[in-house]
């Protein structure tokens, strides 16, 4: 039985347990089941998630920047790739925020936060956040979990590794080994996910009953709608206008890789298949595919950004917190930067959601409201993530082909 099935079973059993206890034995739920079973399971899982935030961001960003190389061609391709990735990620989270604000999936009910009170703090101005991205002390930033400062520090390290080349080959190897270790720990944590999912969903549904189910259903609808809009409007539009190709032909050709991504929920696990499909069915050269798609598996997470955008607004609505325009701008900026460091393995999007919530002073505990259904959405957004990587590869390939043709005719 694979992990996805186990998590789905945990989701179903948790929903059933919470709903049954809510309807038939509410006193037992509030007095024994929730404080001694459900809540501890969920808390342990959330703590394990928070434990891995800093190392994942640090190692992933360093490797992403160092992977760019410093040759002229790679620099040109890297610029096109990064511009496309950052642009589509920003568009993705803007789409998700607009949908969530309009539909308001978190306003269906007021959630019981297990007795804890939450008072929203005033977020700092956007420009103050931008200025404070550069850390005075990177170790302090890591100790306090200041993700934006950690990202800035990691970018500088990655840039330095590129420039120094062989002189720092040993350090780069060490970072790669550290990243491998963190990814192993992520997979280890995800083995506990079925139990954490069971506890969190049972606690949420047991506290709110059918209202919680209905609210999470709307959350799922908003996320899926944003994913579809990103595919139909953004990616298809880019293929049509930038690559001068038929979007339907592109989607049909890339469908096998999308199917693998949906079943594995891992961009990294799907990478060999997605590269093979892009090269054999979409006409992408091996050199472009080998650079763009692995880089995309590390820094291009539009589906994850969509989840972060919808989840942030959902949690704000559930806690009756009104976000200002400036705070929405901070959410966009933080989600774009955080998605760059998202590793392509199942469940890491939940880890970085905590950083987005912290950027606008929303409670990380709010993750409990959406964690139970996140595994279902993870499959869909992974398929979108690798489709974005392939879209970029096709567009870069078309751009390079046009450049060659111009140089040939010159």
Coordinates of N, CA, C and O in Angstrom, one line a residue, residues 50-194:
X50 N 7.4 21.9 10.6 CA 8.1 23.1 10.9 C 9.6 22.9 11.1 O 10.4 23.8 10.8
X51 N 10.0 21.7 11.6 CA 11.4 21.4 11.9 C 12.2 21.5 10.6 O 13.4 21.8 10.6
X52 N 11.6 21.2 9.4 CA 12.3 21.1 8.2 C 12.3 22.3 7.3 O 12.9 22.3 6.2
X53 N 11.6 23.3 7.7 CA 11.4 24.5 6.9 C 12.8 25.1 6.5 O 13.1 25.3 5.4
X54 N 13.6 25.5 7.5 CA 14.8 26.2 7.3 C 15.8 25.4 6.4 O 16.3 25.9 5.4
X55 N 16.1 24.2 6.7 CA 17.1 23.4 5.9 C 16.6 23.2 4.5 O 17.4 23.3 3.5
X56 N 15.3 23.0 4.3 CA 14.8 22.8 2.9 C 15.0 24.1 2.1 O 15.5 24.0 0.9
X57 N 14.6 25.2 2.6 CA 14.8 26.5 1.9 C 16.2 26.8 1.6 O 16.6 27.1 0.5
X58 N 17.1 26.6 2.6 CA 18.5 26.9 2.4 C 19.2 26.1 1.4 O 19.8 26.6 0.4
X59 N 19.0 24.8 1.5 CA 19.7 23.9 0.5 C 19.1 24.0 -0.9 O 19.8 24.0 -1.9
X60 N 17.8 24.1 -1.0 CA 17.2 24.1 -2.3 C 17.5 25.4 -3.1 O 17.8 25.3 -4.3
X61 N 17.5 26.5 -2.4 CA 17.9 27.8 -3.1 C 19.3 27.8 -3.5 O 19.7 28.2 -4.6
X62 N 20.2 27.3 -2.7 CA 21.6 27.3 -3.0 C 21.9 26.4 -4.2 O 22.5 26.8 -5.2
X63 N 21.3 25.2 -4.2 CA 21.4 24.3 -5.4 C 20.8 24.8 -6.6 O 21.3 24.7 -7.8
X64 N 19.6 25.5 -6.5 CA 19.0 26.1 -7.6 C 19.8 27.1 -8.3 O 19.9 27.2 -9.6
X65 N 20.4 28.1 -7.5 CA 21.2 29.1 -8.1 C 22.5 28.5 -8.7 O 23.0 28.9 -9.8
X66 N 23.2 27.6 -7.9 CA 24.4 27.1 -8.3 C 24.2 26.2 -9.6 O 25.2 26.1 -10.4
X67 N 23.0 25.7 -9.8 CA 22.8 24.9 -11.0 C 22.7 25.7 -12.3 O 22.6 25.1 -13.4
X68 N 22.7 27.0 -12.2 CA 22.6 27.8 -13.4 C 23.8 27.8 -14.2 O 23.8 27.9 -15.4
X69 N 25.0 27.6 -13.6 CA 26.3 27.6 -14.3 C 26.6 29.1 -14.8 O 25.9 30.0 -14.5
X70 N 27.7 29.2 -15.5 CA 28.1 30.6 -15.9 C 28.5 30.7 -17.3 O 29.2 31.7 -17.7
X71 N 28.2 29.7 -18.2 CA 28.5 29.9 -19.6 C 27.5 30.9 -20.2 O 26.4 31.1 -19.7
X72 N 27.9 31.4 -21.4 CA 27.1 32.4 -22.1 C 25.7 31.8 -22.4 O 24.7 32.5 -22.2
X73 N 25.7 30.7 -23.0 CA 24.4 30.1 -23.4 C 23.5 29.7 -22.2 O 22.3 30.0 -22.2
X74 N 24.2 29.2 -21.2 CA 23.4 28.8 -20.0 C 22.9 30.1 -19.3 O 21.7 30.1 -18.8
X75 N 23.6 31.2 -19.4 CA 23.2 32.4 -18.8 C 22.0 32.9 -19.5 O 21.0 33.4 -18.9
X76 N 22.0 32.8 -20.8 CA 20.8 33.3 -21.6 C 19.6 32.4 -21.4 O 18.5 33.0 -21.2
X77 N 19.8 31.1 -21.4 CA 18.7 30.2 -21.1 C 18.2 30.4 -19.7 O 16.9 30.4 -19.4
X78 N 19.1 30.6 -18.8 CA 18.7 30.7 -17.4 C 17.9 32.0 -17.2 O 16.9 32.0 -16.4
X79 N 18.2 33.1 -17.8 CA 17.4 34.3 -17.7 C 16.0 34.1 -18.2 O 15.0 34.5 -17.6
X80 N 15.9 33.5 -19.4 CA 14.6 33.2 -19.9 C 13.8 32.3 -19.0 O 12.6 32.6 -18.8
X81 N 14.4 31.3 -18.5 CA 13.7 30.3 -17.6 C 13.3 31.0 -16.3 O 12.1 30.8 -16.0
X82 N 14.1 31.7 -15.7 CA 13.8 32.3 -14.4 C 12.7 33.3 -14.6 O 11.8 33.4 -13.8
X83 N 12.8 34.2 -15.6 CA 11.7 35.2 -15.9 C 10.4 34.5 -16.1 O 9.4 34.9 -15.5
X84 N 10.4 33.4 -16.8 CA 9.1 32.7 -17.1 C 8.6 32.1 -15.8 O 7.4 32.2 -15.5
X85 N 9.4 31.4 -15.0 CA 9.0 30.8 -13.8 C 8.5 31.8 -12.8 O 7.4 31.6 -12.2
X86 N 9.2 32.9 -12.6 CA 8.7 33.8 -11.6 C 7.5 34.5 -12.0 O 6.6 34.8 -11.2
X87 N 7.3 34.8 -13.3 CA 6.1 35.5 -13.9 C 4.9 34.6 -13.7 O 3.9 35.0 -13.2
X88 N 5.0 33.3 -14.1 CA 3.9 32.4 -14.0 C 3.5 32.1 -12.6 O 2.3 32.0 -12.2
X89 N 4.5 32.1 -11.7 CA 4.2 31.8 -10.3 C 3.5 33.0 -9.7 O 2.5 32.8 -8.9
X90 N 3.9 34.2 -10.0 CA 3.2 35.4 -9.5 C 1.8 35.5 -10.0 O 0.8 35.8 -9.3
X91 N 1.6 35.1 -11.3 CA 0.2 35.1 -11.9 C -0.6 34.1 -11.2 O -1.8 34.3 -10.9
X92 N 0.0 32.9 -10.9 CA -0.7 31.8 -10.3 C -1.3 32.2 -8.9 O -2.5 32.0 -8.6
X93 N -0.4 32.8 -8.1 CA -0.9 33.2 -6.8 C -1.9 34.3 -6.8 O -2.8 34.4 -6.0
X94 N -1.7 35.2 -7.8 CA -2.7 36.3 -7.9 C -4.1 35.8 -8.3 O -5.1 36.2 -7.8
X95 N -4.1 34.8 -9.2 CA -5.3 34.1 -9.6 C -6.0 33.5 -8.4 O -7.2 33.6 -8.2
X96 N -5.2 32.8 -7.6 CA -5.7 32.0 -6.5 C -6.2 33.0 -5.4 O -7.3 32.7 -4.8
X97 N -5.6 34.1 -5.2 CA -6.0 35.1 -4.2 C -7.4 35.7 -4.6 O -8.3 35.8 -3.8
X98 N -7.4 36.1 -5.9 CA -8.7 36.7 -6.4 C -9.8 35.7 -6.3 O -10.9 36.1 -5.8
X99 N -9.6 34.5 -6.7 CA -10.7 33.5 -6.5 C -11.1 33.3 -5.1 O -12.3 33.2 -4.8
X100 N -10.1 33.2 -4.2 CA -10.4 33.0 -2.8 C -11.2 34.2 -2.2 O -12.1 34.0 -1.3
X101 N -10.8 35.4 -2.6 CA -11.4 36.6 -2.0 C -12.9 36.7 -2.5 O -13.8 37.0 -1.8
X102 N -13.1 36.3 -3.8 CA -14.4 36.4 -4.4 C -15.3 35.3 -3.8 O -16.5 35.6 -3.4
X103 N -14.9 34.1 -3.8 CA -15.7 33.0 -3.4 C -15.8 32.8 -1.9 O -16.8 32.4 -1.3
X104 N -14.7 33.2 -1.1 CA -14.7 33.2 0.3 C -15.0 31.9 0.9 O -15.9 31.7 1.7
X105 N -14.1 30.9 0.6 CA -14.4 29.5 1.1 C -14.2 29.4 2.6 O -14.8 28.5 3.2
X106 N -13.5 30.3 3.3 CA -13.2 30.2 4.7 C -14.3 30.9 5.5 O -14.2 30.9 6.8
X107 N -15.3 31.5 4.9 CA -16.3 32.3 5.6 C -17.6 31.5 5.9 O -18.5 32.1 6.3
X108 N -17.5 30.2 5.6 CA -18.8 29.4 5.7 C -19.1 29.2 7.2 O -20.2 29.0 7.6
X109 N -18.0 29.2 8.0 CA -18.3 28.9 9.4 C -17.1 29.5 10.2 O -16.1 29.8 9.7
X110 N -17.3 29.7 11.5 CA -16.3 30.2 12.4 C -15.7 28.9 13.1 O -16.4 28.2 13.7
X111 N -14.4 28.8 12.9 CA -13.7 27.6 13.4 C -13.3 27.7 14.9 O -12.8 28.7 15.3
X112 N -13.5 26.6 15.6 CA -13.0 26.5 16.9 C -11.5 26.1 16.9 O -11.1 25.1 16.3
X113 N -10.6 27.0 17.4 CA -9.2 26.7 17.3 C -8.7 26.1 18.6 O -7.7 26.5 19.2
X114 N -9.4 25.1 19.0 CA -9.1 24.3 20.2 C -8.8 25.1 21.4 O -7.8 24.9 22.2
X115 N -9.6 26.2 21.6 CA -9.5 27.0 22.8 C -8.5 28.1 22.7 O -8.5 29.0 23.6
X116 N -7.6 28.1 21.7 CA -6.6 29.1 21.6 C -7.2 30.4 21.0 O -8.1 30.4 20.2
X117 N -6.8 31.5 21.6 CA -7.2 32.8 21.0 C -6.2 33.4 20.1 O -5.0 33.2 20.4
X118 N -6.6 34.0 19.0 CA -5.6 34.6 18.1 C -6.0 36.0 17.8 O -7.1 36.3 17.5
X119 N -5.0 36.9 18.0 CA -5.2 38.3 17.8 C -4.3 38.7 16.7 O -3.1 38.6 16.8
X120 N -4.8 39.2 15.5 CA -4.0 39.5 14.4 C -3.1 40.7 14.7 O -3.6 41.7 15.3
X121 N -1.8 40.7 14.4 CA -0.9 41.8 14.5 C -0.8 42.5 13.2 O -1.0 42.0 12.1
X122 N -0.5 43.8 13.3 CA -0.3 44.6 12.1 C 0.9 44.2 11.4 O 2.0 44.2 11.9
X123 N 0.8 43.8 10.1 CA 1.9 43.4 9.3 C 2.8 44.7 8.9 O 2.2 45.8 8.8
X124 N 4.1 44.5 8.8 CA 4.9 45.7 8.4 C 4.6 46.1 7.0 O 4.1 45.3 6.2
X125 N 4.9 47.3 6.6 CA 4.7 47.8 5.2 C 5.6 46.9 4.3 O 6.6 46.4 4.6
X126 N 5.1 46.9 3.0 CA 5.8 46.1 2.0 C 7.2 46.5 1.8 O 8.1 45.6 1.8
X127 N 7.5 47.8 1.7 CA 8.8 48.2 1.5 C 9.7 47.9 2.7 O 10.9 47.6 2.5
X128 N 9.2 47.9 3.9 CA 10.0 47.5 5.1 C 10.4 46.0 5.0 O 11.5 45.6 5.3
X129 N 9.4 45.2 4.5 CA 9.7 43.8 4.3 C 10.8 43.6 3.3 O 11.7 42.8 3.4
X130 N 10.7 44.4 2.2 CA 11.7 44.3 1.1 C 13.1 44.6 1.6 O 14.1 44.0 1.3
X131 N 13.2 45.7 2.4 CA 14.5 46.2 2.9 C 15.1 45.2 3.9 O 16.3 44.9 3.9
X132 N 14.2 44.6 4.7 CA 14.6 43.6 5.7 C 15.0 42.2 5.1 O 15.3 41.3 5.9
X133 N 14.8 42.1 3.8 CA 15.2 40.8 3.2 C 16.6 40.5 3.4 O 17.0 39.3 3.6
X134 N 17.5 41.5 3.3 CA 18.9 41.3 3.5 C 19.2 41.1 5.0 O 19.0 42.0 5.8
X135 N 19.7 40.0 5.4 CA 19.9 39.7 6.9 C 21.2 40.4 7.4 O 22.2 40.4 6.8
X136 N 21.1 40.9 8.6 CA 22.3 41.4 9.3 C 23.1 40.2 9.8 O 24.3 40.2 9.8
X137 N 22.4 39.2 10.2 CA 23.1 37.9 10.7 C 22.4 36.7 10.2 O 21.2 36.4 10.6
X138 N 22.9 36.0 9.2 CA 22.2 34.9 8.6 C 21.9 33.8 9.5 O 20.9 33.1 9.4
X139 N 22.8 33.6 10.5 CA 22.5 32.5 11.5 C 21.4 32.9 12.4 O 20.6 32.0 12.8
X140 N 21.2 34.2 12.7 CA 20.1 34.6 13.5 C 18.8 34.4 12.7 O 17.8 34.0 13.2
X141 N 18.9 34.7 11.4 CA 17.7 34.5 10.5 C 17.3 33.1 10.5 O 16.1 32.8 10.5
X142 N 18.3 32.1 10.5 CA 17.9 30.7 10.5 C 17.4 30.3 11.8 O 16.5 29.5 11.9
X143 N 18.0 30.9 12.9 CA 17.5 30.5 14.2 C 16.1 31.0 14.5 O 15.3 30.3 15.2
X144 N 15.7 32.2 13.9 CA 14.4 32.7 14.2 C 13.4 32.3 13.1 O 12.2 32.7 13.1
X145 N 13.9 31.6 12.0 CA 13.0 31.2 11.0 C 12.6 32.3 10.0 O 11.5 32.3 9.5
X146 N 13.4 33.3 9.8 CA 13.1 34.4 8.9 C 13.4 33.9 7.5 O 14.5 34.0 7.0
X147 N 12.3 33.4 6.8 CA 12.5 32.7 5.5 C 13.0 33.7 4.4 O 13.8 33.3 3.6
X148 N 12.5 34.9 4.4 CA 12.9 35.8 3.3 C 14.4 36.1 3.4 O 15.1 36.1 2.4
X149 N 14.9 36.3 4.6 CA 16.3 36.5 4.8 C 17.2 35.3 4.5 O 18.3 35.4 3.9
X150 N 16.6 34.1 4.8 CA 17.3 32.9 4.5 C 17.4 32.7 3.0 O 18.5 32.3 2.5
X151 N 16.3 33.0 2.3 CA 16.4 32.9 0.8 C 17.4 33.8 0.2 O 18.2 33.5 -0.7
X152 N 17.5 35.1 0.7 CA 18.5 36.0 0.2 C 19.9 35.5 0.5 O 20.8 35.6 -0.4
X153 N 20.1 35.0 1.7 CA 21.5 34.5 2.0 C 21.8 33.3 1.1 O 22.9 33.2 0.6
X154 N 20.8 32.4 0.9 CA 21.1 31.2 0.0 C 21.4 31.6 -1.4 O 22.2 31.0 -2.1
X155 N 20.7 32.7 -1.9 CA 21.0 33.1 -3.3 C 22.4 33.6 -3.4 O 23.1 33.3 -4.4
X156 N 22.9 34.4 -2.4 CA 24.3 34.9 -2.4 C 25.3 33.7 -2.4 O 26.3 33.7 -3.1
X157 N 25.0 32.7 -1.6 CA 25.9 31.6 -1.5 C 25.9 30.8 -2.8 O 27.0 30.5 -3.3
X158 N 24.7 30.6 -3.4 CA 24.7 30.0 -4.7 C 25.4 30.7 -5.8 O 26.2 30.1 -6.6
X159 N 25.3 32.0 -5.8 CA 26.0 32.9 -6.8 C 27.5 32.8 -6.6 O 28.3 32.7 -7.5
X160 N 27.9 32.8 -5.3 CA 29.4 32.6 -5.0 C 29.9 31.3 -5.5 O 31.0 31.2 -6.0
X161 N 29.2 30.2 -5.3 CA 29.6 28.9 -5.7 C 29.8 28.8 -7.2 O 30.7 28.2 -7.7
X162 N 28.9 29.5 -7.9 CA 29.0 29.5 -9.4 C 30.2 30.3 -9.8 O 31.0 29.8 -10.7
X163 N 30.5 31.4 -9.2 CA 31.7 32.2 -9.6 C 33.0 31.6 -9.2 O 34.0 31.7 -10.0
X164 N 33.0 30.9 -8.1 CA 34.3 30.3 -7.7 C 34.6 28.9 -8.3 O 35.7 28.5 -8.3
X165 N 33.5 28.3 -8.8 CA 33.7 27.1 -9.6 C 34.4 26.0 -8.8 O 34.0 25.6 -7.7
X166 N 35.5 25.4 -9.3 CA 36.2 24.3 -8.8 C 36.7 24.6 -7.4 O 36.9 23.6 -6.6
X167 N 37.0 25.8 -7.1 CA 37.5 26.2 -5.7 C 36.6 25.7 -4.6 O 37.0 25.5 -3.5
X168 N 35.3 25.8 -4.9 CA 34.3 25.4 -3.9 C 33.5 24.2 -4.2 O 32.4 24.0 -3.8
X169 N 34.1 23.3 -5.1 CA 33.4 22.1 -5.5 C 33.1 21.2 -4.2 O 32.0 20.6 -4.2
X170 N 34.0 21.2 -3.3 CA 33.7 20.4 -2.1 C 32.5 20.9 -1.3 O 31.7 20.2 -0.8
X171 N 32.4 22.3 -1.2 CA 31.3 22.9 -0.5 C 30.0 22.6 -1.2 O 29.0 22.3 -0.6
X172 N 30.0 22.7 -2.5 CA 28.8 22.4 -3.3 C 28.4 21.0 -3.1 O 27.2 20.7 -3.0
X173 N 29.4 20.1 -3.1 CA 29.1 18.6 -2.8 C 28.4 18.5 -1.4 O 27.5 17.7 -1.3
X174 N 29.0 19.2 -0.5 CA 28.4 19.1 0.9 C 27.0 19.6 0.9 O 26.1 19.0 1.6
X175 N 26.7 20.7 0.2 CA 25.3 21.2 0.1 C 24.4 20.1 -0.5 O 23.2 19.9 -0.1
X176 N 24.9 19.5 -1.6 CA 24.1 18.5 -2.3 C 23.8 17.3 -1.3 O 22.7 16.8 -1.3
X177 N 24.8 16.9 -0.5 CA 24.6 15.9 0.4 C 23.6 16.3 1.5 O 22.8 15.5 2.0
X178 N 23.7 17.5 2.0 CA 22.8 18.0 3.0 C 21.4 18.0 2.4 O 20.4 17.7 3.1
X179 N 21.2 18.4 1.1 CA 19.9 18.4 0.5 C 19.4 17.0 0.4 O 18.2 16.8 0.7
X180 N 20.2 16.0 0.1 CA 19.8 14.6 0.0 C 19.3 14.2 1.4 O 18.3 13.4 1.5
X181 N 20.0 14.6 2.4 CA 19.6 14.2 3.8 C 18.3 14.8 4.2 O 17.4 14.1 4.7
X182 N 18.1 16.1 3.9 CA 16.8 16.7 4.2 C 15.7 16.0 3.4 O 14.6 15.8 4.0
X183 N 15.9 15.7 2.2 CA 14.9 15.0 1.4 C 14.5 13.7 2.0 O 13.3 13.3 2.0
X184 N 15.5 13.0 2.5 CA 15.2 11.7 3.2 C 14.4 12.0 4.4 O 13.4 11.2 4.7
X185 N 14.7 13.0 5.2 CA 13.9 13.3 6.4 C 12.5 13.7 6.0 O 11.5 13.4 6.7
X186 N 12.3 14.4 4.9 CA 11.0 14.8 4.4 C 10.2 13.5 4.1 O 9.0 13.4 4.6
X187 N 10.8 12.6 3.4 CA 10.1 11.3 3.2 C 9.8 10.6 4.4 O 8.7 9.9 4.6
X188 N 10.7 10.7 5.4 CA 10.5 10.0 6.7 C 9.3 10.7 7.4 O 8.4 10.0 8.0
X189 N 9.2 12.0 7.4 CA 8.1 12.7 8.0 C 6.8 12.3 7.3 O 5.8 12.2 8.0
X190 N 6.9 12.2 6.0 CA 5.6 11.9 5.2 C 5.1 10.6 5.6 O 3.9 10.3 5.3
X191 N 5.9 9.7 6.1 CA 5.4 8.4 6.5 C 4.5 8.5 7.7 O 3.6 7.6 8.0
X192 N 4.7 9.6 8.5 CA 3.8 9.8 9.6 C 2.5 10.6 9.2 O 1.6 10.7 9.9
X193 N 2.5 11.0 7.9 CA 1.4 11.9 7.4 C 0.1 11.2 7.6 O -0.9 11.9 7.9
X194 N -0.1 9.9 7.3 CA -1.4 9.3 7.5 C -2.0 9.5 8.9 O -3.2 9.8 9.0

